CSV table of C-alpha atoms in Angstrom, one decimal:
chain,number,residue,atom,x,y,z
A,112,MET,CA,122.4,81.8,119.0
A,113,THR,CA,123.3,78.9,116.7
A,114,GLU,CA,125.6,80.2,114.0
A,115,PRO,CA,125.4,78.7,110.5
A,116,THR,CA,128.1,76.2,109.6
A,117,ARG,CA,131.5,77.5,110.6
A,118,THR,CA,133.6,78.7,107.7
A,119,ALA,CA,136.7,80.7,107.2
A,120,LYS,CA,136.5,84.2,108.6
A,121,GLY,CA,135.3,86.6,105.9
A,122,THR,CA,132.7,84.2,104.6
A,123,ARG,CA,130.5,83.6,107.7
A,124,THR,CA,126.8,84.2,107.1
A,125,GLY,CA,124.6,85.8,109.7
A,126,PHE,CA,120.9,86.6,110.3
A,127,THR,CA,118.7,89.5,109.2
A,128,THR,CA,116.9,91.8,111.5
A,129,GLY,CA,113.7,90.2,110.4
A,130,ALA,CA,114.9,86.7,111.4
A,131,CYS,CA,116.0,87.9,114.8
A,132,SER,CA,112.7,89.7,115.4
A,133,ALA,CA,110.8,86.6,114.4
A,134,ALA,CA,112.8,84.5,116.9
A,135,ALA,CA,112.1,87.1,119.7
A,136,ALA,CA,108.4,87.2,118.8
A,137,ARG,CA,108.2,83.4,118.9
A,138,ALA,CA,109.8,83.2,122.3
A,139,CYS,CA,107.4,85.8,123.6
A,140,ALA,CA,104.5,83.8,122.2
A,141,VAL,CA,105.7,80.7,124.0
A,142,GLY,CA,105.9,82.9,127.2
A,143,LEU,CA,102.3,84.0,126.8
A,144,ALA,CA,101.2,80.4,126.2
A,145,THR,CA,103.2,78.8,129.1
A,146,GLY,CA,103.9,81.6,131.5
A,147,ARG,CA,107.7,81.5,130.8
A,148,VAL,CA,109.8,82.9,128.0
A,149,PRO,CA,112.4,80.2,127.1
A,150,PRO,CA,116.2,81.1,127.2
A,151,GLN,CA,116.5,79.8,123.6
A,152,ILE,CA,114.1,79.2,120.8
A,153,GLU,CA,114.1,77.3,117.5
A,154,SER,CA,112.7,79.6,114.9
A,155,LEU,CA,111.5,79.2,111.4
A,156,LEU,CA,113.3,81.3,108.8
A,157,PRO,CA,111.6,82.7,105.6
A,158,ASN,CA,113.7,80.2,103.5
A,159,GLY,CA,112.2,77.3,105.4
A,160,ASP,CA,115.3,76.6,107.6
A,161,ARG,CA,115.1,76.3,111.3
A,162,VAL,CA,117.7,77.9,113.6
A,163,THR,CA,118.1,78.1,117.3
A,164,PHE,CA,118.6,81.6,118.8
A,165,ALA,CA,119.6,82.6,122.3
A,166,VAL,CA,116.9,84.7,124.0
A,167,ALA,CA,117.6,87.5,126.5
A,168,ASP,CA,115.6,89.4,129.1
A,169,GLY,CA,112.6,87.1,128.7
A,170,ARG,CA,109.7,87.9,131.0
A,171,VAL,CA,105.9,87.6,131.2
A,172,GLN,CA,103.8,90.3,132.8
A,173,GLY,CA,100.1,89.5,132.8
A,174,GLU,CA,98.9,89.5,129.2
A,175,ALA,CA,102.3,90.8,127.7
A,176,ALA,CA,105.7,89.2,127.2
A,177,HIS,CA,109.1,90.7,126.4
A,178,ALA,CA,112.4,89.4,125.0
A,179,TRP,CA,115.2,90.3,122.7
A,180,VAL,CA,117.6,88.5,120.4
A,181,GLU,CA,121.1,89.8,119.5
A,182,LYS,CA,121.7,90.0,115.8
A,183,PHE,CA,124.7,88.2,114.5
A,184,ALA,CA,125.7,89.6,111.1
A,185,GLY,CA,128.4,87.1,110.3
A,186,ASP,CA,131.2,88.7,108.3
A,187,ASP,CA,129.0,91.3,106.7
A,188,PRO,CA,130.0,95.0,107.5
A,189,ASP,CA,126.5,95.7,108.8
A,190,CYS,CA,125.6,98.6,111.1
A,191,THR,CA,123.0,96.5,112.8
A,192,ASP,CA,125.5,93.8,114.0
A,193,LYS,CA,124.9,93.0,117.7
A,194,ALA,CA,121.7,95.1,117.7
A,195,HIS,CA,119.1,93.9,120.2
A,196,LEU,CA,116.0,93.0,118.2
A,197,THR,CA,113.4,93.5,120.9
A,198,VAL,CA,109.8,92.4,120.9
A,199,ASP,CA,107.0,93.2,123.2
A,200,LEU,CA,104.0,91.0,122.6
A,201,ARG,CA,100.6,91.9,123.9
A,202,LEU,CA,97.4,89.9,123.9
A,203,LEU,CA,94.5,91.6,122.0
A,204,ARG,CA,91.4,90.1,123.7
A,205,GLY,CA,88.6,89.0,121.5
A,206,GLN,CA,90.4,89.9,118.2
A,207,ALA,CA,90.7,86.3,117.0
A,208,GLY,CA,93.5,85.7,114.5
A,209,GLN,CA,94.6,89.4,114.3
A,210,ILE,CA,98.4,90.1,114.2
A,211,VAL,CA,99.1,93.9,114.5
A,212,PHE,CA,102.6,95.3,114.0
A,213,LYS,CA,103.9,98.5,115.7
A,214,ALA,CA,107.2,100.3,115.7
A,215,GLY,CA,108.9,100.8,119.0
A,216,GLU,CA,112.0,102.9,119.8
A,217,GLY,CA,114.6,102.6,117.1
A,218,VAL,CA,112.4,101.2,114.4
A,219,GLY,CA,111.5,103.6,111.6
A,220,THR,CA,108.1,104.9,110.6
A,221,VAL,CA,107.1,105.1,106.9
A,222,THR,CA,106.4,108.6,105.7
A,223,MET,CA,106.5,108.2,101.9
A,224,ARG,CA,104.7,106.0,99.3
A,225,GLY,CA,106.6,103.5,97.1
A,226,LEU,CA,107.9,101.1,99.7
A,227,GLY,CA,105.0,98.7,99.6
A,228,LEU,CA,104.2,99.7,103.2
A,229,GLU,CA,101.4,101.8,104.7
A,230,VAL,CA,102.4,105.4,105.2
A,231,GLY,CA,102.4,106.1,109.0
A,232,GLY,CA,103.0,102.4,109.7
A,233,PRO,CA,106.2,100.7,111.0
A,234,ALA,CA,109.1,100.0,108.7
A,235,ILE,CA,108.7,96.3,108.9
A,236,ASN,CA,109.0,94.8,105.4
A,237,PRO,CA,106.4,92.2,104.1
A,238,VAL,CA,108.7,89.1,104.3
A,239,PRO,CA,109.6,89.7,108.0
A,240,ARG,CA,105.9,90.4,108.8
A,241,GLN,CA,105.0,87.1,107.2
A,242,ASN,CA,107.8,85.2,108.9
A,243,ILE,CA,106.8,86.6,112.3
A,244,ALA,CA,103.2,85.7,111.7
A,245,ASP,CA,104.2,82.2,110.7
A,246,ASN,CA,106.2,81.7,113.9
A,247,LEU,CA,103.4,83.0,116.0
A,248,ARG,CA,100.8,80.7,114.4
A,249,GLU,CA,103.1,77.7,115.0
A,250,VAL,CA,103.4,78.2,118.7
A,251,ALA,CA,100.3,80.2,119.7
A,252,ALA,CA,97.6,78.7,117.5
A,253,ASP,CA,95.3,78.2,120.5
A,254,LEU,CA,95.7,81.8,121.6
A,255,LEU,CA,95.1,83.1,118.1
A,256,ALA,CA,91.9,81.0,117.8
A,257,GLN,CA,90.3,83.4,120.4
A,258,HIS,CA,92.5,86.5,120.6
A,259,GLY,CA,94.9,88.7,118.6
A,260,LEU,CA,98.5,89.6,119.2
A,261,GLU,CA,100.2,93.0,119.0
A,262,VAL,CA,103.9,92.8,118.0
A,263,THR,CA,105.9,95.9,118.9
A,264,ILE,CA,109.5,95.7,117.6
A,265,SER,CA,112.2,98.0,119.2
A,266,VAL,CA,115.9,98.3,118.5
A,267,PRO,CA,117.8,100.3,121.2
A,268,GLY,CA,120.2,102.6,119.3
A,269,GLY,CA,118.3,102.2,116.1
A,270,GLN,CA,118.1,105.9,115.5
A,271,GLU,CA,121.9,106.2,115.4
A,272,MET,CA,122.2,103.1,113.2
A,273,ALA,CA,119.7,104.5,110.7
A,274,LYS,CA,122.1,107.5,110.1
A,275,LYS,CA,124.3,105.0,108.3
A,276,THR,CA,121.5,103.8,105.9
A,277,THR,CA,119.5,105.4,103.1
A,278,ASN,CA,116.3,105.3,105.3
A,279,ALA,CA,115.8,109.1,105.6
A,280,ARG,CA,116.0,109.6,101.9
A,281,LEU,CA,113.4,106.9,101.4
A,282,GLY,CA,111.1,108.6,104.0
A,283,ILE,CA,111.7,106.1,106.8
A,284,LEU,CA,112.2,108.2,109.9
A,285,GLY,CA,113.1,107.5,113.5
A,286,GLY,CA,115.1,104.3,113.1
A,287,ILE,CA,116.1,101.3,111.1
A,288,SER,CA,113.9,99.0,108.9
A,289,ILE,CA,113.2,95.4,109.8
A,290,LEU,CA,114.4,93.6,106.7
A,291,GLY,CA,115.3,90.3,105.1
A,292,THR,CA,114.0,88.0,102.3
A,293,THR,CA,115.6,84.7,103.3
A,294,GLY,CA,116.6,85.3,106.9
A,295,ILE,CA,120.3,84.9,106.1
A,296,VAL,CA,122.9,87.6,105.8
A,297,ARG,CA,125.6,86.8,103.3
A,298,PRO,CA,128.8,88.8,103.6
A,299,TYR,CA,129.4,91.6,101.1
A,300,SER,CA,126.3,90.6,99.3
A,301,THR,CA,125.5,92.8,96.2
A,302,SER,CA,121.8,91.8,96.5
A,303,ALA,CA,121.2,94.4,99.1
A,304,TRP,CA,122.6,97.2,97.0
A,305,ARG,CA,120.7,96.1,94.0
A,306,ALA,CA,117.5,95.9,96.0
A,307,SER,CA,118.2,99.4,97.5
A,308,VAL,CA,118.6,100.8,94.0
A,309,VAL,CA,115.2,99.4,92.9
A,310,GLN,CA,113.5,100.6,96.1
A,311,GLY,CA,115.0,104.1,95.7
A,312,ILE,CA,113.6,104.3,92.1
A,313,GLN,CA,110.2,103.1,93.3
A,314,VAL,CA,110.2,105.9,95.9
A,315,ALA,CA,111.3,108.5,93.3
A,316,ALA,CA,108.4,107.5,91.1
A,317,THR,CA,105.9,108.3,93.8
A,318,LEU,CA,107.0,111.9,94.0
A,319,GLY,CA,105.4,112.8,90.7
A,320,ARG,CA,108.5,114.8,89.5
A,321,GLY,CA,109.0,112.7,86.4
A,322,VAL,CA,112.7,112.4,86.9
A,323,VAL,CA,115.3,110.2,88.6
A,324,ALA,CA,119.0,111.0,88.7
A,325,LEU,CA,121.2,107.9,88.7
A,326,THR,CA,124.8,108.3,89.9
A,327,THR,CA,127.7,106.0,90.4
A,328,GLY,CA,128.8,107.2,93.8
A,329,GLY,CA,129.1,110.1,96.3
A,330,ARG,CA,131.1,112.4,94.0
A,331,THR,CA,128.8,112.1,91.0
A,332,GLU,CA,125.8,112.5,93.2
A,333,THR,CA,127.1,115.7,94.7
A,334,PHE,CA,127.8,116.9,91.2
A,335,ALA,CA,124.3,115.9,89.9
A,336,MET,CA,122.5,117.5,92.9
A,337,THR,CA,124.4,120.8,92.4
A,338,GLU,CA,123.7,121.0,88.7
A,339,LEU,CA,120.0,119.9,88.8
A,340,ARG,CA,119.1,122.0,91.8
A,341,ARG,CA,120.3,125.1,90.0
A,342,GLN,CA,117.4,124.5,87.7
A,343,GLN,CA,115.0,123.0,90.2
A,344,PRO,CA,116.0,124.1,93.7
A,345,ASP,CA,113.2,122.1,95.3
A,346,LEU,CA,114.1,118.8,93.7
A,347,PRO,CA,113.8,116.2,96.6
A,348,ALA,CA,116.8,114.1,97.6
A,349,ALA,CA,114.7,111.0,97.0
A,350,CYS,CA,114.9,111.8,93.2
A,351,PHE,CA,118.7,111.0,93.4
A,352,VAL,CA,119.7,107.3,93.6
A,353,GLN,CA,123.2,106.0,93.9
A,354,MET,CA,123.0,103.1,91.5
A,355,GLY,CA,126.7,102.1,91.8
A,356,ASP,CA,127.5,99.6,89.1
A,357,PHE,CA,123.9,98.4,88.7
A,358,LEU,CA,122.7,100.4,85.7
A,359,ARG,CA,120.7,97.5,84.2
A,360,TYR,CA,118.6,97.0,87.4
A,361,ALA,CA,118.1,100.8,87.7
A,362,LEU,CA,117.0,101.3,84.1
A,363,ASP,CA,114.8,98.2,84.2
A,364,GLU,CA,113.0,99.7,87.2
A,365,VAL,CA,112.7,103.1,85.5
A,366,VAL,CA,110.9,101.4,82.7
A,367,ALA,CA,108.6,99.5,85.1
A,368,GLN,CA,107.7,102.7,86.9
A,369,GLY,CA,107.3,104.7,83.7
A,370,ILE,CA,109.6,107.6,84.8
A,371,PRO,CA,109.9,109.8,81.7
A,372,LEU,CA,113.3,111.4,82.3
A,373,VAL,CA,116.6,109.7,83.5
A,374,VAL,CA,119.6,111.8,84.4
A,375,LEU,CA,122.9,109.9,84.5
A,376,GLY,CA,125.6,111.6,86.6
A,377,VAL,CA,128.9,109.9,85.6
A,378,MET,CA,132.6,110.2,85.1
A,379,VAL,CA,134.6,109.1,82.0
A,380,GLY,CA,135.4,105.6,83.1
A,381,LYS,CA,131.9,104.4,83.8
A,382,LEU,CA,130.6,106.5,80.9
A,383,THR,CA,132.9,104.6,78.5
A,384,LYS,CA,131.7,101.3,79.8
A,385,ILE,CA,128.1,102.4,79.2
A,386,ALA,CA,128.9,103.5,75.7
A,387,GLN,CA,130.5,100.2,74.9
A,388,GLY,CA,127.3,98.4,76.0
A,389,GLU,CA,128.0,97.3,79.6
A,390,THR,CA,125.1,97.7,82.0
A,391,ILE,CA,126.9,96.2,85.0
A,392,THR,CA,129.9,98.5,85.2
A,393,HIS,CA,132.0,97.0,87.9
A,394,ALA,CA,135.7,97.2,87.3
A,395,ASN,CA,136.1,93.4,87.6
A,396,ARG,CA,133.4,92.6,84.9
A,397,ASN,CA,135.0,93.9,81.7
A,398,VAL,CA,137.9,96.2,81.0
A,399,VAL,CA,137.4,99.6,79.4
A,400,ASP,CA,137.4,99.5,75.6
A,401,THR,CA,140.2,102.0,74.9
A,402,ASP,CA,139.7,101.3,71.2
A,403,LEU,CA,136.3,102.9,71.6
A,404,VAL,CA,137.9,105.9,73.4
A,405,ALA,CA,140.3,106.2,70.5
A,406,ALA,CA,137.4,106.1,68.0
A,407,ILE,CA,135.7,108.9,69.8
A,408,ALA,CA,138.9,110.9,69.7
A,409,ALA,CA,139.0,110.2,65.9
A,410,GLN,CA,135.5,111.7,65.6
A,411,ILE,CA,136.6,115.0,67.0
A,412,GLY,CA,139.8,115.3,65.0
A,413,ALA,CA,142.5,113.8,67.2
A,414,SER,CA,145.9,113.0,65.6
A,415,ALA,CA,146.9,109.5,64.6
A,416,ASP,CA,149.6,109.5,67.3
A,417,ASP,CA,147.2,110.5,70.0
A,418,ARG,CA,144.7,107.9,68.8
A,419,ALA,CA,147.3,105.2,69.0
A,420,ALA,CA,148.4,106.3,72.5
A,421,ILE,CA,144.8,106.3,73.7
A,422,ALA,CA,144.2,102.8,72.3
A,423,ALA,CA,147.3,101.5,74.0
A,424,ALA,CA,146.4,103.0,77.4
A,425,LYS,CA,144.8,101.1,80.3
A,426,THR,CA,142.2,103.6,81.2
A,427,ALA,CA,139.6,105.9,79.6
A,428,ARG,CA,140.8,108.7,81.9
A,429,PHE,CA,144.1,108.8,80.0
A,430,GLY,CA,142.3,109.6,76.7
A,431,ALA,CA,140.1,112.2,78.3
A,432,GLU,CA,143.0,114.0,79.9
A,433,LEU,CA,145.0,113.9,76.7
A,434,MET,CA,142.1,115.4,74.8
A,435,VAL,CA,141.8,118.1,77.4
A,436,GLU,CA,145.5,118.9,76.9
A,437,ARG,CA,144.9,119.2,73.2
A,438,GLY,CA,142.0,121.6,73.7
A,439,LEU,CA,139.5,119.0,72.6
A,440,GLY,CA,138.1,118.1,76.0
A,441,ASP,CA,134.6,119.6,75.6
A,442,ALA,CA,134.1,117.9,72.2
A,443,PHE,CA,135.5,114.6,73.5
A,444,HIS,CA,133.2,114.4,76.5
A,445,HIS,CA,130.2,115.5,74.5
A,446,ALA,CA,130.8,112.8,71.8
A,447,LEU,CA,131.4,110.1,74.5
A,448,ALA,CA,128.1,111.1,76.2
A,449,GLN,CA,126.3,111.0,72.9
A,450,ALA,CA,127.8,107.5,72.3
A,451,ALA,CA,126.4,106.3,75.6
A,452,ILE,CA,123.0,107.7,74.8
A,453,ASP,CA,123.0,106.0,71.4
A,454,THR,CA,123.9,102.7,73.0
A,455,LEU,CA,121.2,102.9,75.7
A,456,THR,CA,118.4,104.1,73.4
A,457,ALA,CA,119.1,101.6,70.7
A,458,PRO,CA,116.0,99.5,69.7
A,459,ASP,CA,117.5,96.4,71.2
A,460,ARG,CA,118.1,98.2,74.5
A,461,TYR,CA,115.7,100.7,76.0
A,462,GLY,CA,114.6,102.5,72.8
A,463,ASN,CA,112.5,105.5,73.5
A,464,ALA,CA,111.1,104.2,76.9
A,465,PHE,CA,112.5,107.4,78.6
A,466,GLN,CA,114.4,110.5,77.8
A,467,LEU,CA,118.0,110.3,78.8
A,468,ARG,CA,120.2,113.2,80.0
A,469,VAL,CA,123.9,112.4,80.5
A,470,MET,CA,125.8,114.8,82.7
A,471,VAL,CA,129.6,114.2,82.9
A,472,CYS,CA,132.0,115.6,85.5
A,473,ASP,CA,135.7,115.4,85.8
A,474,PHE,CA,137.6,114.1,88.8
A,475,ASP,CA,137.3,117.6,90.4
A,476,GLY,CA,133.5,117.4,90.2
A,477,GLN,CA,133.3,120.0,87.4
A,478,LYS,CA,130.9,119.6,84.6
A,479,VAL,CA,132.4,118.7,81.2
A,480,ALA,CA,129.4,117.6,79.2
A,481,ASP,CA,125.6,117.7,79.4
A,482,VAL,CA,123.8,115.9,76.5
A,483,LEU,CA,120.1,115.3,76.2
A,484,SER,CA,118.3,112.7,74.0
A,485,PRO,CA,115.0,113.3,72.3
A,486,PRO,CA,111.9,112.8,74.5
A,487,GLY,CA,110.9,109.2,75.2
A,488,ARG,CA,107.5,107.6,75.4
A,489,PRO,CA,107.3,106.1,78.9
A,490,ARG,CA,105.2,102.9,79.2
A,491,PRO,CA,102.2,102.8,81.6
A,492,THR,CA,103.1,101.3,84.9
A,493,ALA,CA,101.4,98.3,86.4
A,494,ALA,CA,99.2,100.7,88.3
A,495,GLY,CA,98.0,102.1,85.0
A,496,ARG,CA,99.8,105.4,85.5
A,497,THR,CA,102.8,107.0,84.0
A,498,GLY,CA,105.6,107.9,86.4
A,499,ILE,CA,103.7,107.2,89.6
A,500,GLY,CA,103.2,104.0,91.5
A,501,HIS,CA,105.2,100.9,92.3
A,502,THR,CA,105.2,97.3,91.1
A,503,ARG,CA,106.6,95.5,94.1
A,504,SER,CA,108.4,96.0,97.4
A,505,ALA,CA,112.1,95.3,97.5
A,506,ASP,CA,113.3,93.4,100.5
A,507,PHE,CA,116.9,92.9,101.5
A,508,ASP,CA,119.2,89.9,102.3
A,509,THR,CA,121.4,92.2,104.3
A,510,ASP,CA,120.5,95.1,106.5
A,511,ASN,CA,123.1,97.8,106.2
A,512,THR,CA,121.5,99.7,103.3
A,513,ALA,CA,118.1,100.6,104.6
């Protein structure tokens, strides 16, 4: 395979599962047209670039061809790196122009709505499907003028790879997804995580439960699951979405889907950033406003000395732990959660688009606050329904998240 321009280690780009599948499909199509699968193939990427891939195990047997392309993920920490994206291409006699996709071993099957894919069909996202079809039409136009082509994509070991993704929670069972919007994998790209957050909310909306729980990581998700399932034991795992630092993208999608109740499971650091108006809460974006923490402490009767110490501190955790020491922990966490609600439900933010419940845990995972806003008024979704449906399918520029 031809790698993108060589750069320093740590910044090398790679290719998506979709791009590799398209290259293998193109090589198979050449095989059907000529009787021989080539050892390398120049393939069209979704972004319009053309890249040469090495092709392995190419063979033609009657009206079928087989080949695989090894995925190169560059410097991205991707569980599908070095996977063999395998295509079996079969002629469909008399079905002119038809291109049919099937999931082979290691490629997931869609079992839930909300992904922009047919339930029961293969987990091959729309952009890779189009990219594969474009490549087939370029090299097998004469074949397609009279017949169709069945594209079966397999990934040996894909079931094990899928355990490292969010696929099962999204209802994609039996393997990985075939993904990619540009064809290029960029190392440590945040676009994949953002897209997975949006997709997770789309799936949650289809469940009809009217709630999505947004958490910042594994600890807060465990906390939120424990608390919410005490009240609703059958609440599906797909109602819980780890949004990480991407609150803005998560809440924008909540509004788009018309979900009426949002639960935020957070700890004091992220909660403070939300209260101060940050909707991208990464540590490198903006520092915690400890003056705000001190102002919250003032509201609950903290002493002047304690307020000064909190304002001078580097973290919100210091202020929270000091208030706990003073016997003011419950009041402090409640007031901070209310401040976050007030910020997010302000008219220039999300207003009353949804009801907001903020659940706060300490660093041991114990609940320290649970505050609920007044009911919201969800907007109708693009599908004309409230809380059900999807507006688009999210594709990925890297593959290790779904």
